[in-house]
Amino acid sequence: MHRVSVVAVGVLTFMLILFSAQNIICPKVAESIVIDGFDYEDDAQAQAAWKPLEGASQVKLVDTGIVKKAIVLTCDFAQPVERRYWDREVKLDLSRCDSFRISINAQQPDAIRGFTVYFRSGNGWYAGWIRISKPGWQTVTLSKSSFSVEGDPTGWHSIDCIRLSVWRSEQQLNTFVIVDELIGIVHRIVVVRGDLTLKAGSREWQTVQRCVDLMMRLLGTFGIDAGVLNDTDVEVGALEGRSVAIFAYNPNMSEKEVERTVEFIKAGGKVIVFYSIPRSLAQAIGIEVVKYMPQERQGQFSFVRFDSKALYGLPDEIAQGSWNINVARPISVDARVIGEWYDAEGKPTNLPAIILSNSGAYMAHILLPQDEAKKARMLLALLGAFVPDVWVLAASNATKKIGVFAGFESYNECVGWLRENAKGRAVENDVAKLIEKAEALRAECYKAFEGKDYARSLSLSTDANETLLTAWYLTQPSRAGEFRALWCHSAFGIAGWTWEKAIEWLVQHGFNAIFPNMLWGGLAYYRSEVLPVAKEVDEVGDQIEACLKAAKKFGVQVHVWKVNWNLANAPKEFVERMRALKRTQKDVNGNDVDWLCPSHQDNFKLEFESMLEVARKYDVDGIHFDYIRYPNANCCYCKGCKERFERDKGITVKEFPKDVLVGKLADEYKRWRCEQITRLVASVSEAAKKLKPNIKVSAAVFRDYPRCRESV
Ligand SMILES: [Zn+2]
């Protein structure tokens, strides 16, 4: 041993560091509960547990490794069946689980429309839907909050049956699915979704959901695994045993929920609360909300700057343009202000933005979706104050992500590809220098990790990755004649810029086409003869005209974008008039939906004529459909739809909408619904091309075809 040379020791040390950084596991972030490992002794035992129903075959056991087993579900889908399913009777309390994980192997995903994991509780079910998109093993995690409820289940604490259901696709092929490891997950960190806001029928619901999505996205940046719970889960004690609960925006917390959350804090749990906070919860984390404060001038609340010494790993600041805040102050000895509001000019307002105590943190407004990289960092630092392990996990994950982009699975693969593709080209030298820089940053990053300076290690990982990305951009050759377009949601372009300045900027950055959103279901940003015209047009002029003029000057294509049917920004009196004329949609429960009903002939005409008007009156390169669908699966079930469906099919529907939701008319109604959309697209396309043979007709389409034919 003593003969090992110094050089060799150096290499060995480096390898050990690499090894430790890449193999760190963080066992405390989640607890797993095996619901069924499918490791049965033999077929007989597996078949005793899993019962086939309605003509399904018995399950079979298959070896997946030395001691690992899984079950095979035979899907004889050449038969005219809707699905095959198997039940296992159980007695389980799954109330603590916030997510479920299952491993599935489908040989022919095309033969399968989907896979459902059901949990039965008394007279109802919880159903988790999985779409199988690729062959081979995949592990799917389903958040409990994504499960739909069928019937009237007793509750997650009393699960009496598990059902695995495989749904047949239109392919009608015999196939099979292998299933392994059904696991319940109890995350230590949870985001609490304000479902009581949905239950209250409040308009704030969308904001509530967006805040949860943002929080999950920010946590995902660093691979921090977190669960999602609902307000109503917290009411029945779901926080028990967790470490941190994040309340992203919960304006309708119930007394029971607050009580349970305070109990959670007293038992050592921590909370991070944004904006809305009941008094007793505020007290429990040592703060008090003094007053609500709308901004007194534009830009008053533009940034939060942190006291960098206040907490390990905080960013210097975050951009956050809030229009109102809750002014809070620390009331317990351990609570302190760690971030303050600054205005757009960078002047302090002396108003606290974030307060931290030993039991929680509070931010004076909801977190807004801007400056997300720094906000992810802020969230990590706040979590790190309560669960220091998250730093190890985040830093370790970040080292693994260096060079993992654009399909590269490892750093070495990325660097190898860059060298190979830059070879002999003008960029070779620049790329080589960038790789050298990335190597150095990466080495430094591992050193920081070894020295347990995780925040620094994380920053260095990011720098190393961005350096490689720059090298990757340099190696991308331009394709001749490439269509490079940009959607512009504002009909006025960039605020504060003229169309000319915006288009010139696009050209300078390699774009050659723009899709400006110039019309909606009930509003036009040009001088329309068929749609209500936005009042701004009188002040600043016809926006299609303005955009076109600038685009022509720079040789940029213009494809005018319409948001079809949707009346979200239509003048109030227009929406009311449409509703009075029975031209707006009704959902399956008879609620008003502010979208034009596609089967109504006058709506068809309005959509058709507005798009044709654009093609006829302006020298545009294309017209573009968007929202060319229904809002969701629950629309449209208005009286007019009933009558027109009956007229088109020559039938009478006795009970509407019940008879078109289930039973033999269901498929026919779904098809008819699709036809309403298709006929508009086909008519506009045909007429536009008759008018201008070279015009391009395009559409922004929905994900998940063909399921979207039913889901929207
Ligand atoms: Zn309708």
XYZ file of C-alpha atoms and ligand atoms in Angstrom:
713
model
C 0.000 0.000 0.000
C 2.754 2.450 0.903
C 4.044 2.216 -2.660
C 1.039 3.922 -4.173
C 2.339 7.020 -5.880
C 1.221 10.512 -4.958
C -0.371 10.975 -8.370
C -2.441 7.855 -7.954
C -3.637 8.993 -4.539
C -4.702 12.297 -6.073
C -6.739 10.536 -8.728
C -8.248 8.217 -6.171
C -9.322 11.113 -3.969
C -10.988 12.813 -6.877
C -12.836 9.644 -7.790
C -14.041 9.235 -4.247
C -15.387 12.750 -4.242
C -17.148 12.041 -7.508
C -18.517 8.858 -6.087
C -19.829 10.467 -2.941
C -21.400 13.383 -4.779
C -23.179 11.180 -7.267
C -24.426 8.631 -4.819
C -25.721 10.762 -2.001
C -29.190 9.689 -1.102
C -31.453 11.644 1.111
C -33.526 9.056 2.934
C -35.460 11.556 4.982
C -37.255 13.420 2.191
C -39.926 10.760 1.843
C -41.167 7.609 3.519
C -42.379 4.720 1.356
C -45.120 2.285 2.256
C -45.271 -0.859 0.140
C -48.937 -1.441 -0.666
C -48.225 -4.424 -2.909
C -44.732 -5.541 -3.917
C -46.202 -8.354 -6.056
C -43.527 -10.688 -4.670
C -45.894 -13.630 -4.321
C -44.595 -17.188 -3.770
C -46.321 -18.630 -6.819
C -49.197 -18.127 -9.263
C -51.691 -19.630 -6.837
C -50.832 -17.097 -4.154
C -50.949 -14.185 -6.617
C -54.288 -15.430 -7.957
C -55.688 -15.737 -4.457
C -54.902 -12.063 -3.912
C -55.851 -10.594 -7.304
C -59.269 -11.628 -8.608
C -60.162 -11.222 -12.289
C -63.566 -9.647 -12.945
C -66.042 -9.728 -15.814
C -64.239 -12.318 -17.955
C -60.639 -11.251 -17.350
C -57.995 -14.010 -17.145
C -56.148 -15.005 -13.979
C -53.009 -13.001 -13.188
C -49.650 -14.728 -13.642
C -46.403 -14.247 -11.819
C -43.215 -13.324 -13.666
C -39.601 -13.000 -12.491
C -38.051 -9.588 -12.973
C -34.813 -10.286 -11.131
C -33.208 -12.602 -8.626
C -35.813 -12.157 -5.942
C -38.130 -9.655 -7.597
C -41.436 -10.706 -9.034
C -44.270 -8.915 -10.805
C -47.723 -9.840 -12.077
C -48.850 -10.110 -15.664
C -52.282 -8.775 -16.607
C -53.541 -10.427 -19.789
C -55.424 -8.023 -22.036
C -57.363 -9.936 -24.690
C -58.231 -6.736 -26.492
C -59.028 -8.421 -29.811
C -62.321 -9.015 -27.971
C -64.898 -6.218 -28.047
C -64.388 -5.268 -24.383
C -63.948 -1.820 -22.900
C -61.322 -2.891 -20.378
C -59.958 -5.710 -18.245
C -59.668 -5.359 -14.487
C -58.575 -7.139 -11.335
C -59.430 -6.520 -7.678
C -57.628 -7.179 -4.456
C -59.504 -6.944 -1.156
C -57.513 -5.015 1.444
C -57.870 -3.135 4.699
C -55.667 -0.080 4.457
C -55.338 3.354 5.951
C -53.771 5.461 3.196
C -54.659 8.828 4.697
C -51.027 9.754 5.338
C -49.871 9.046 1.775
C -49.769 12.097 -0.479
C -48.628 10.228 -3.588
C -48.528 6.749 -5.067
C -45.942 5.127 -7.264
C -46.347 2.132 -9.521
C -44.086 0.409 -12.051
C -45.719 -0.663 -15.295
C -44.375 -2.445 -18.340
C -46.535 -2.403 -21.455
C -45.284 -4.140 -24.582
C -47.653 -2.379 -26.972
C -48.713 0.980 -25.563
C -50.768 1.606 -28.716
C -53.109 -1.204 -27.734
C -53.871 0.487 -24.413
C -55.838 3.677 -23.964
C -54.817 3.990 -20.347
C -54.344 2.351 -17.000
C -56.260 3.151 -13.827
C -55.297 2.463 -10.241
C -58.470 2.530 -8.151
C -58.819 2.536 -4.388
C -62.293 1.662 -3.115
C -63.594 3.046 0.130
C -67.136 2.064 1.094
C -69.504 3.304 -1.601
C -67.004 5.103 -3.772
C -63.668 5.058 -5.499
C -60.546 7.150 -5.903
C -59.203 6.776 -9.441
C -55.693 7.600 -10.635
C -55.281 7.702 -14.412
C -52.049 6.755 -16.145
C -51.361 7.215 -19.816
C -48.853 4.703 -21.137
C -46.886 6.379 -23.887
C -43.824 4.197 -24.326
C -43.026 0.485 -24.323
C -41.000 -1.074 -21.506
C -40.786 -0.348 -17.807
C -41.842 3.009 -16.493
C -42.372 4.200 -12.966
C -45.254 6.588 -12.552
C -45.930 8.802 -9.557
C -49.498 9.947 -9.020
C -50.235 12.760 -6.656
C -53.221 11.989 -4.454
C -54.676 15.331 -5.436
C -54.795 14.153 -9.057
C -57.129 11.238 -8.223
C -60.708 11.716 -9.317
C -63.553 10.707 -7.044
C -66.307 8.355 -8.198
C -69.382 7.757 -6.073
C -69.216 8.543 -2.378
C -66.033 7.120 -0.810
C -65.760 7.005 2.989
C -62.208 8.319 3.028
C -58.579 7.459 2.415
C -58.311 6.131 5.965
C -60.577 3.227 5.083
C -59.561 1.608 1.789
C -61.103 -1.832 1.265
C -60.167 -2.748 -2.297
C -57.510 -1.998 -4.919
C -58.475 -2.302 -8.571
C -56.081 -2.352 -11.524
C -57.836 -1.564 -14.765
C -56.408 -1.616 -18.297
C -58.452 0.211 -20.939
C -58.573 -0.969 -24.553
C -57.617 1.402 -27.362
C -59.051 1.469 -30.882
C -56.255 -0.864 -32.050
C -57.989 -4.038 -30.792
C -54.799 -6.048 -30.250
C -54.209 -8.817 -27.728
C -51.487 -7.683 -25.364
C -50.443 -7.709 -21.713
C -49.206 -5.390 -18.991
C -46.735 -6.251 -16.224
C -47.218 -4.477 -12.930
C -44.761 -4.152 -10.073
C -44.384 -2.254 -6.801
C -47.406 -0.252 -5.802
C -46.089 2.139 -3.210
C -47.625 4.852 -1.063
C -45.415 7.859 -0.397
C -45.419 10.137 2.610
C -43.325 13.171 1.701
C -41.668 15.112 4.472
C -42.228 18.304 2.542
C -45.739 19.049 1.313
C -47.439 21.876 -0.514
C -50.993 22.425 0.713
C -53.401 23.203 -2.096
C -56.306 25.443 -1.152
C -59.120 23.174 -2.301
C -61.496 24.925 0.117
C -61.281 27.880 -2.258
C -62.573 25.643 -5.043
C -65.301 24.315 -2.753
C -66.289 27.893 -1.895
C -66.786 28.542 -5.613
C -64.347 31.443 -5.414
C -62.794 33.064 -8.461
C -59.461 32.897 -6.635
C -59.275 29.167 -7.327
C -57.191 29.552 -10.481
C -54.665 31.657 -8.610
C -54.583 29.058 -5.833
C -53.807 26.319 -8.348
C -51.192 28.447 -10.137
C -49.416 29.108 -6.844
C -49.234 25.368 -6.132
C -47.937 24.676 -9.639
C -45.268 27.346 -9.248
C -44.194 25.957 -5.884
C -43.881 22.431 -7.288
C -41.950 23.773 -10.273
C -39.529 25.646 -8.028
C -38.977 22.573 -5.844
C -38.507 20.485 -8.979
C -35.670 22.771 -10.131
C -33.435 21.108 -7.575
C -35.103 17.708 -7.603
C -36.701 18.202 -4.185
C -39.442 15.618 -3.959
C -42.563 17.059 -2.372
C -46.160 15.958 -2.043
C -49.360 17.901 -2.585
C -52.089 17.814 0.050
C -55.417 19.613 0.109
C -56.833 21.916 2.779
C -59.341 19.145 3.433
C -56.550 16.582 3.994
C -55.002 18.882 6.581
C -58.388 19.113 8.321
C -58.246 15.362 8.998
C -54.668 15.366 10.229
C -52.597 14.690 7.106
C -49.740 16.911 8.299
C -48.882 14.496 11.079
C -45.324 13.215 10.804
C -44.264 15.691 8.101
C -41.444 18.191 8.417
C -42.537 21.231 6.423
C -45.895 22.326 5.020
C -45.926 25.069 2.400
C -49.123 27.112 2.124
C -48.650 28.651 -1.318
C -51.966 30.507 -1.230
C -54.805 29.281 0.962
C -57.335 32.102 1.320
C -60.149 29.851 2.591
C -58.502 27.861 5.386
C -61.102 26.456 7.789
C -60.901 26.753 11.565
C -60.312 23.026 11.777
C -57.455 23.239 9.304
C -55.846 26.100 11.215
C -56.215 24.175 14.486
C -54.579 21.107 12.978
C -51.774 23.202 11.516
C -51.096 24.862 14.861
C -50.991 21.392 16.479
C -48.530 20.372 13.772
C -46.305 23.340 14.635
C -46.520 22.581 18.356
C -45.376 19.034 17.599
C -42.266 20.412 15.874
C -43.566 20.850 12.326
C -42.598 23.925 10.285
C -44.674 25.987 7.891
C -43.918 28.406 5.083
C -46.939 30.609 4.466
C -47.509 33.007 1.606
C -49.793 36.035 1.891
C -53.070 34.786 3.353
C -52.642 33.764 7.006
C -55.230 33.370 9.787
C -54.387 35.160 13.041
C -53.792 32.074 15.197
C -51.515 30.510 12.596
C -49.537 33.757 12.386
C -49.218 33.734 16.163
C -47.966 30.162 16.117
C -44.993 31.198 13.983
C -44.349 34.353 15.968
C -45.710 37.009 13.642
C -48.646 39.360 13.406
C -50.253 40.876 10.328
C -50.645 44.583 10.995
C -52.480 45.670 7.882
C -53.296 45.046 4.258
C -51.573 47.525 1.982
C -52.238 48.125 -1.719
C -49.404 49.785 -3.615
C -49.498 53.580 -3.401
C -47.705 53.961 -6.714
C -46.619 51.759 -9.623
C -43.439 49.854 -8.866
C -43.545 50.474 -5.114
C -43.037 46.748 -4.484
C -40.637 45.536 -7.171
C -37.916 43.530 -5.433
C -37.265 41.718 -2.223
C -33.700 42.192 -1.033
C -32.283 39.818 1.510
C -29.959 40.255 4.392
C -27.445 37.754 3.021
C -26.134 36.923 6.486
C -29.605 36.183 7.802
C -29.830 32.695 6.379
C -27.483 30.299 4.600
C -27.795 30.158 0.822
C -30.244 33.025 0.205
C -30.012 34.848 -3.132
C -29.177 38.575 -2.997
C -32.651 39.518 -4.185
C -35.722 38.333 -6.075
C -37.738 40.318 -8.611
C -41.350 40.355 -7.437
C -43.705 43.032 -8.746
C -46.473 42.866 -6.153
C -49.492 45.176 -6.353
C -50.423 44.715 -2.718
C -48.943 43.171 0.416
C -49.764 42.231 3.970
C -47.614 44.216 6.341
C -46.520 41.832 9.080
C -44.131 42.136 11.998
C -42.262 39.706 14.267
C -43.835 39.244 17.707
C -41.781 36.388 19.154
C -38.115 36.696 20.156
C -36.960 34.191 17.560
C -38.780 35.860 14.641
C -36.838 38.270 12.431
C -37.187 40.074 9.128
C -34.816 38.563 6.544
C -36.022 40.358 3.410
C -37.478 43.804 2.698
C -39.389 45.383 -0.158
C -37.552 47.645 -2.593
C -39.146 49.784 -5.283
C -38.436 49.837 -9.017
C -35.688 52.436 -8.540
C -33.988 50.220 -5.996
C -34.971 52.361 -3.014
C -35.895 50.645 0.262
C -39.493 50.884 1.475
C -38.603 49.683 4.990
C -41.491 47.238 4.764
C -40.848 43.604 5.674
C -41.292 41.055 2.874
C -40.161 37.850 4.541
C -40.059 36.970 8.217
C -38.371 33.848 9.548
C -38.778 32.235 12.952
C -37.869 28.888 14.470
C -41.268 27.485 13.560
C -41.915 28.976 10.164
C -41.561 31.635 7.523
C -44.009 34.177 6.169
C -44.004 36.109 2.903
C -46.144 39.229 2.525
C -47.609 38.284 -0.867
C -48.122 35.221 -3.053
C -45.023 34.265 -4.980
C -45.302 35.512 -8.574
C -43.992 33.608 -11.603
C -41.011 35.814 -12.430
C -37.283 35.453 -11.687
C -37.874 31.764 -11.012
C -34.233 30.683 -10.752
C -33.680 33.002 -7.803
C -37.028 32.169 -6.271
C -36.174 28.470 -6.391
C -33.015 29.374 -4.528
C -34.940 31.405 -1.951
C -37.350 28.540 -1.350
C -34.450 26.139 -0.959
C -32.827 28.421 1.611
C -36.096 28.676 3.579
C -36.532 24.898 3.492
C -32.879 24.468 4.390
C -33.500 26.441 7.573
C -35.831 23.655 8.692
C -34.572 20.560 6.835
C -30.812 21.044 6.275
C -30.726 17.794 4.253
C -32.387 19.520 1.314
C -29.119 21.307 0.612
C -27.253 18.008 0.279
C -29.957 16.674 -1.991
C -30.203 19.795 -4.153
C -26.441 20.185 -4.534
C -26.016 16.508 -5.319
C -28.806 16.591 -7.904
C -27.284 19.678 -9.487
C -23.898 17.994 -9.974
C -25.645 15.147 -11.762
C -27.377 17.589 -14.086
C -24.214 19.217 -15.450
C -24.262 18.519 -19.195
C -27.582 16.710 -18.995
C -29.710 18.577 -21.530
C -30.780 18.248 -25.161
C -30.961 14.476 -24.774
C -27.460 14.020 -23.263
C -27.565 11.600 -20.378
C -24.222 12.455 -18.841
C -21.531 15.089 -18.661
C -19.117 12.894 -20.624
C -21.615 12.269 -23.377
C -22.263 16.000 -23.678
C -18.597 16.988 -23.783
C -17.777 14.196 -26.233
C -20.551 15.331 -28.542
C -19.467 18.982 -28.350
C -15.847 18.120 -29.237
C -16.913 15.870 -32.081
C -19.331 18.374 -33.586
C -17.060 21.396 -33.285
C -14.116 19.585 -34.871
C -12.713 21.330 -37.942
C -15.236 24.162 -37.733
C -14.735 27.861 -37.042
C -16.163 27.428 -33.547
C -13.761 24.636 -32.549
C -11.463 26.872 -30.534
C -14.281 28.681 -28.720
C -16.002 25.419 -27.873
C -12.749 23.931 -26.551
C -12.254 26.956 -24.290
C -15.792 26.698 -22.956
C -15.344 22.996 -22.220
C -12.136 23.803 -20.365
C -13.976 26.414 -18.321
C -16.828 24.001 -17.581
C -14.342 21.337 -16.450
C -12.751 23.783 -14.029
C -16.112 24.889 -12.650
C -17.176 21.293 -12.240
C -14.021 20.379 -10.337
C -14.545 23.382 -8.076
C -18.164 22.398 -7.606
C -17.186 18.940 -6.324
C -14.650 20.538 -4.024
C -17.306 22.801 -2.543
C -19.592 19.794 -2.132
C -16.877 17.898 -0.310
C -16.319 20.939 1.911
C -20.076 20.855 2.646
C -20.581 24.317 1.147
C -23.658 23.130 -0.705
C -24.969 26.526 -1.747
C -21.676 27.322 -3.458
C -21.538 23.867 -5.013
C -25.021 24.444 -6.396
C -24.089 27.797 -7.932
C -20.997 26.274 -9.521
C -23.066 23.431 -11.009
C -25.373 25.992 -12.576
C -22.417 27.955 -13.966
C -20.805 24.800 -15.361
C -24.051 23.762 -17.005
C -24.634 27.174 -18.537
C -21.100 27.188 -19.904
C -21.770 23.878 -21.654
C -25.083 25.196 -22.947
C -23.292 28.161 -24.507
C -20.906 25.737 -26.215
C -23.863 23.699 -27.422
C -25.542 26.782 -28.909
C -22.312 27.579 -30.752
C -22.281 24.153 -32.382
C -25.822 24.449 -33.769
C -25.750 25.190 -37.488
C -28.585 27.213 -38.983
C -30.955 25.323 -41.219
C -31.692 26.938 -44.557
C -35.232 28.258 -44.919
C -36.158 27.516 -41.330
C -39.491 28.917 -40.145
C -38.770 30.814 -36.930
C -41.905 32.282 -35.498
C -42.953 33.856 -32.257
C -46.376 33.981 -30.622
C -47.158 37.425 -29.279
C -50.069 37.347 -26.851
C -50.451 41.104 -26.650
C -52.054 42.720 -29.680
C -49.892 45.765 -28.959
C -46.552 43.963 -29.052
C -44.041 44.795 -26.342
C -45.267 47.402 -23.847
C -43.455 50.669 -24.448
C -42.075 49.561 -27.834
C -43.388 50.381 -31.282
C -44.162 47.474 -33.601
C -41.207 48.586 -35.679
C -38.812 48.295 -32.758
C -40.229 44.888 -31.781
C -40.027 43.455 -35.297
C -36.522 44.813 -35.793
C -35.491 43.116 -32.549
C -36.980 39.831 -33.777
C -35.075 40.062 -37.054
C -31.847 40.805 -35.218
C -32.416 37.626 -33.218
C -33.040 35.422 -36.218
C -36.841 35.301 -36.337
C -38.707 35.522 -39.629
C -42.375 35.267 -38.632
C -44.727 36.513 -35.947
C -48.138 35.294 -34.715
C -49.760 38.317 -33.043
C -53.001 37.643 -31.115
C -55.301 40.169 -32.805
C -58.769 38.726 -32.226
C -60.780 36.722 -29.728
C -64.241 35.191 -29.558
C -65.689 38.595 -28.714
C -63.007 41.222 -29.305
C -60.881 42.584 -32.145
C -57.773 44.739 -32.003
C -58.356 45.948 -35.562
C -61.252 47.741 -37.246
C -63.514 44.717 -37.467
C -66.953 44.875 -39.047
C -68.137 41.737 -37.268
C -66.555 41.684 -33.787
C -66.634 44.302 -31.005
C -63.549 46.493 -31.427
C -61.244 47.129 -28.451
C -61.456 50.746 -27.294
C -57.660 51.112 -27.516
C -57.925 50.878 -31.304
C -59.405 54.391 -31.350
C -56.425 55.679 -29.398
C -53.512 53.776 -30.934
C -54.933 52.559 -34.229
C -55.594 49.281 -36.020
C -53.032 46.815 -34.657
C -52.999 44.369 -37.584
C -52.249 47.318 -39.838
C -49.486 48.591 -37.542
C -47.882 45.182 -37.090
C -48.073 44.400 -40.821
C -46.504 47.695 -41.813
C -43.488 47.051 -39.596
C -43.263 43.391 -40.626
C -43.308 44.219 -44.347
C -40.452 46.651 -43.841
C -38.274 43.865 -42.421
C -39.613 41.000 -44.550
C -41.185 39.195 -41.586
C -44.261 36.975 -42.112
C -47.432 37.807 -40.189
C -49.855 35.039 -39.186
C -52.798 36.583 -37.372
C -53.756 34.566 -34.316
C -57.340 34.221 -33.129
C -58.419 32.865 -29.757
C -61.633 31.218 -30.937
C -64.944 30.963 -29.024
C -63.461 32.274 -25.775
C -65.144 35.427 -24.423
C -62.700 36.034 -21.558
C -61.909 39.597 -22.664
C -65.109 40.418 -24.569
C -67.009 43.538 -23.461
C -69.451 42.718 -20.666
C -72.482 43.852 -22.634
C -71.450 41.630 -25.558
C -71.202 38.569 -23.292
C -74.585 39.384 -21.769
C -76.154 39.821 -25.187
C -74.706 36.491 -26.351
C -76.034 34.801 -23.228
C -79.492 36.322 -23.711
C -79.470 35.006 -27.290
C -78.562 31.535 -25.929
C -75.317 31.606 -27.872
C -72.999 30.877 -24.913
C -72.127 27.443 -23.569
C -73.587 25.544 -20.629
C -71.640 22.884 -18.801
C -72.940 19.463 -17.915
C -74.468 20.816 -14.678
C -76.208 23.673 -16.446
C -73.747 26.381 -15.367
C -73.004 29.273 -17.710
C -69.650 29.148 -19.468
C -68.438 32.280 -21.232
C -67.506 30.636 -24.507
C -69.555 30.762 -27.695
C -71.368 27.491 -28.396
C -69.800 26.041 -31.570
C -72.966 24.330 -32.783
C -74.923 27.609 -32.893
C -75.085 28.744 -36.514
C -74.648 32.454 -35.675
C -71.496 31.647 -33.702
C -70.146 29.586 -36.562
C -70.841 32.546 -38.835
C -69.152 35.019 -36.492
C -66.037 32.876 -36.171
C -65.955 32.201 -39.907
C -66.469 35.800 -40.950
C -63.999 37.273 -38.492
C -61.200 35.010 -39.678
C -62.082 35.546 -43.325
C -62.248 39.286 -42.748
C -58.619 39.209 -41.609
C -57.586 37.206 -44.662
C -59.515 39.488 -47.030
C -58.736 42.928 -45.664
C -55.072 42.496 -44.780
C -52.068 41.231 -46.683
C -51.291 38.550 -44.099
C -49.226 35.409 -44.654
C -51.471 33.254 -42.538
C -54.336 32.925 -40.091
C -53.992 30.907 -36.921
C -56.628 29.108 -34.831
C -56.246 28.803 -31.073
C -58.696 27.470 -28.454
C -60.237 25.693 -31.389
C -61.927 23.249 -29.047
C -64.266 23.191 -26.032
C -63.076 24.466 -22.623
C -63.152 20.929 -21.182
C -65.026 17.634 -21.295
C -67.987 19.161 -19.437
C -69.070 21.438 -22.307
C -71.239 22.090 -24.205
C -74.578 20.755 -23.004
C -76.807 23.740 -23.727
C -80.414 23.370 -24.878
C -79.372 24.425 -28.369
C -76.818 21.613 -28.518
C -79.559 19.139 -27.600
C -81.870 20.398 -30.344
C -79.156 20.579 -32.996
C -77.799 17.140 -32.084
C -81.323 15.716 -32.410
C -81.847 17.527 -35.713
C -78.508 16.355 -37.189
C -78.990 12.737 -36.106
C -82.740 12.575 -36.673
C -83.416 11.287 -33.162
C -85.018 12.353 -29.891
C -82.975 12.404 -26.695
C -85.251 11.665 -23.755
C -83.039 12.724 -20.870
C -80.441 15.355 -21.672
C -77.547 15.441 -20.942
C -77.707 12.071 -19.126
C -78.451 10.045 -22.262
C -75.518 11.517 -24.190
C -73.060 11.093 -21.311
C -73.466 7.342 -20.880
C -75.034 4.630 -22.951
C -75.287 4.166 -26.671
C -75.501 7.845 -27.609
C -72.355 8.815 -25.696
C -69.897 8.045 -28.500
C -72.165 9.634 -31.056
C -72.372 12.851 -29.048
C -68.581 12.946 -28.642
C -68.172 12.609 -32.407
C -70.810 15.251 -33.073
C -69.008 17.605 -30.687
C -65.796 17.111 -32.685
C -67.666 17.779 -35.937
C -68.668 21.238 -34.687
C -65.000 22.169 -34.431
C -63.927 20.443 -37.634
C -66.549 22.132 -39.794
C -65.320 25.608 -38.811
C -61.658 24.792 -39.469
C -62.505 23.137 -42.795
C -64.765 25.989 -43.940
C -62.311 28.737 -42.991
C -59.405 26.896 -44.578
C -61.274 26.297 -47.829
C -62.633 29.831 -48.116
C -59.334 31.476 -47.155
C -57.452 29.510 -49.797
C -60.025 30.387 -52.407
C -59.425 34.012 -51.492
C -55.627 33.731 -51.350
C -54.204 30.450 -52.638
C -50.889 30.907 -50.781
C -52.293 31.742 -47.380
C -51.197 29.430 -44.553
C -53.883 28.189 -42.169
C -52.515 26.836 -38.895
C -53.715 25.930 -35.415
C -52.372 25.697 -31.879
C -53.463 22.193 -30.962
C -53.961 20.387 -27.688
C -51.728 17.744 -26.121
C -52.544 14.079 -25.666
C -54.250 13.106 -28.924
C -56.645 11.292 -29.278
C -57.767 11.712 -25.663
C -58.115 15.454 -26.229
C -60.999 14.733 -28.616
C -62.979 14.016 -25.459
C -61.152 16.038 -22.825
C -61.609 19.402 -24.567
Zn -74.110 24.333 -26.862
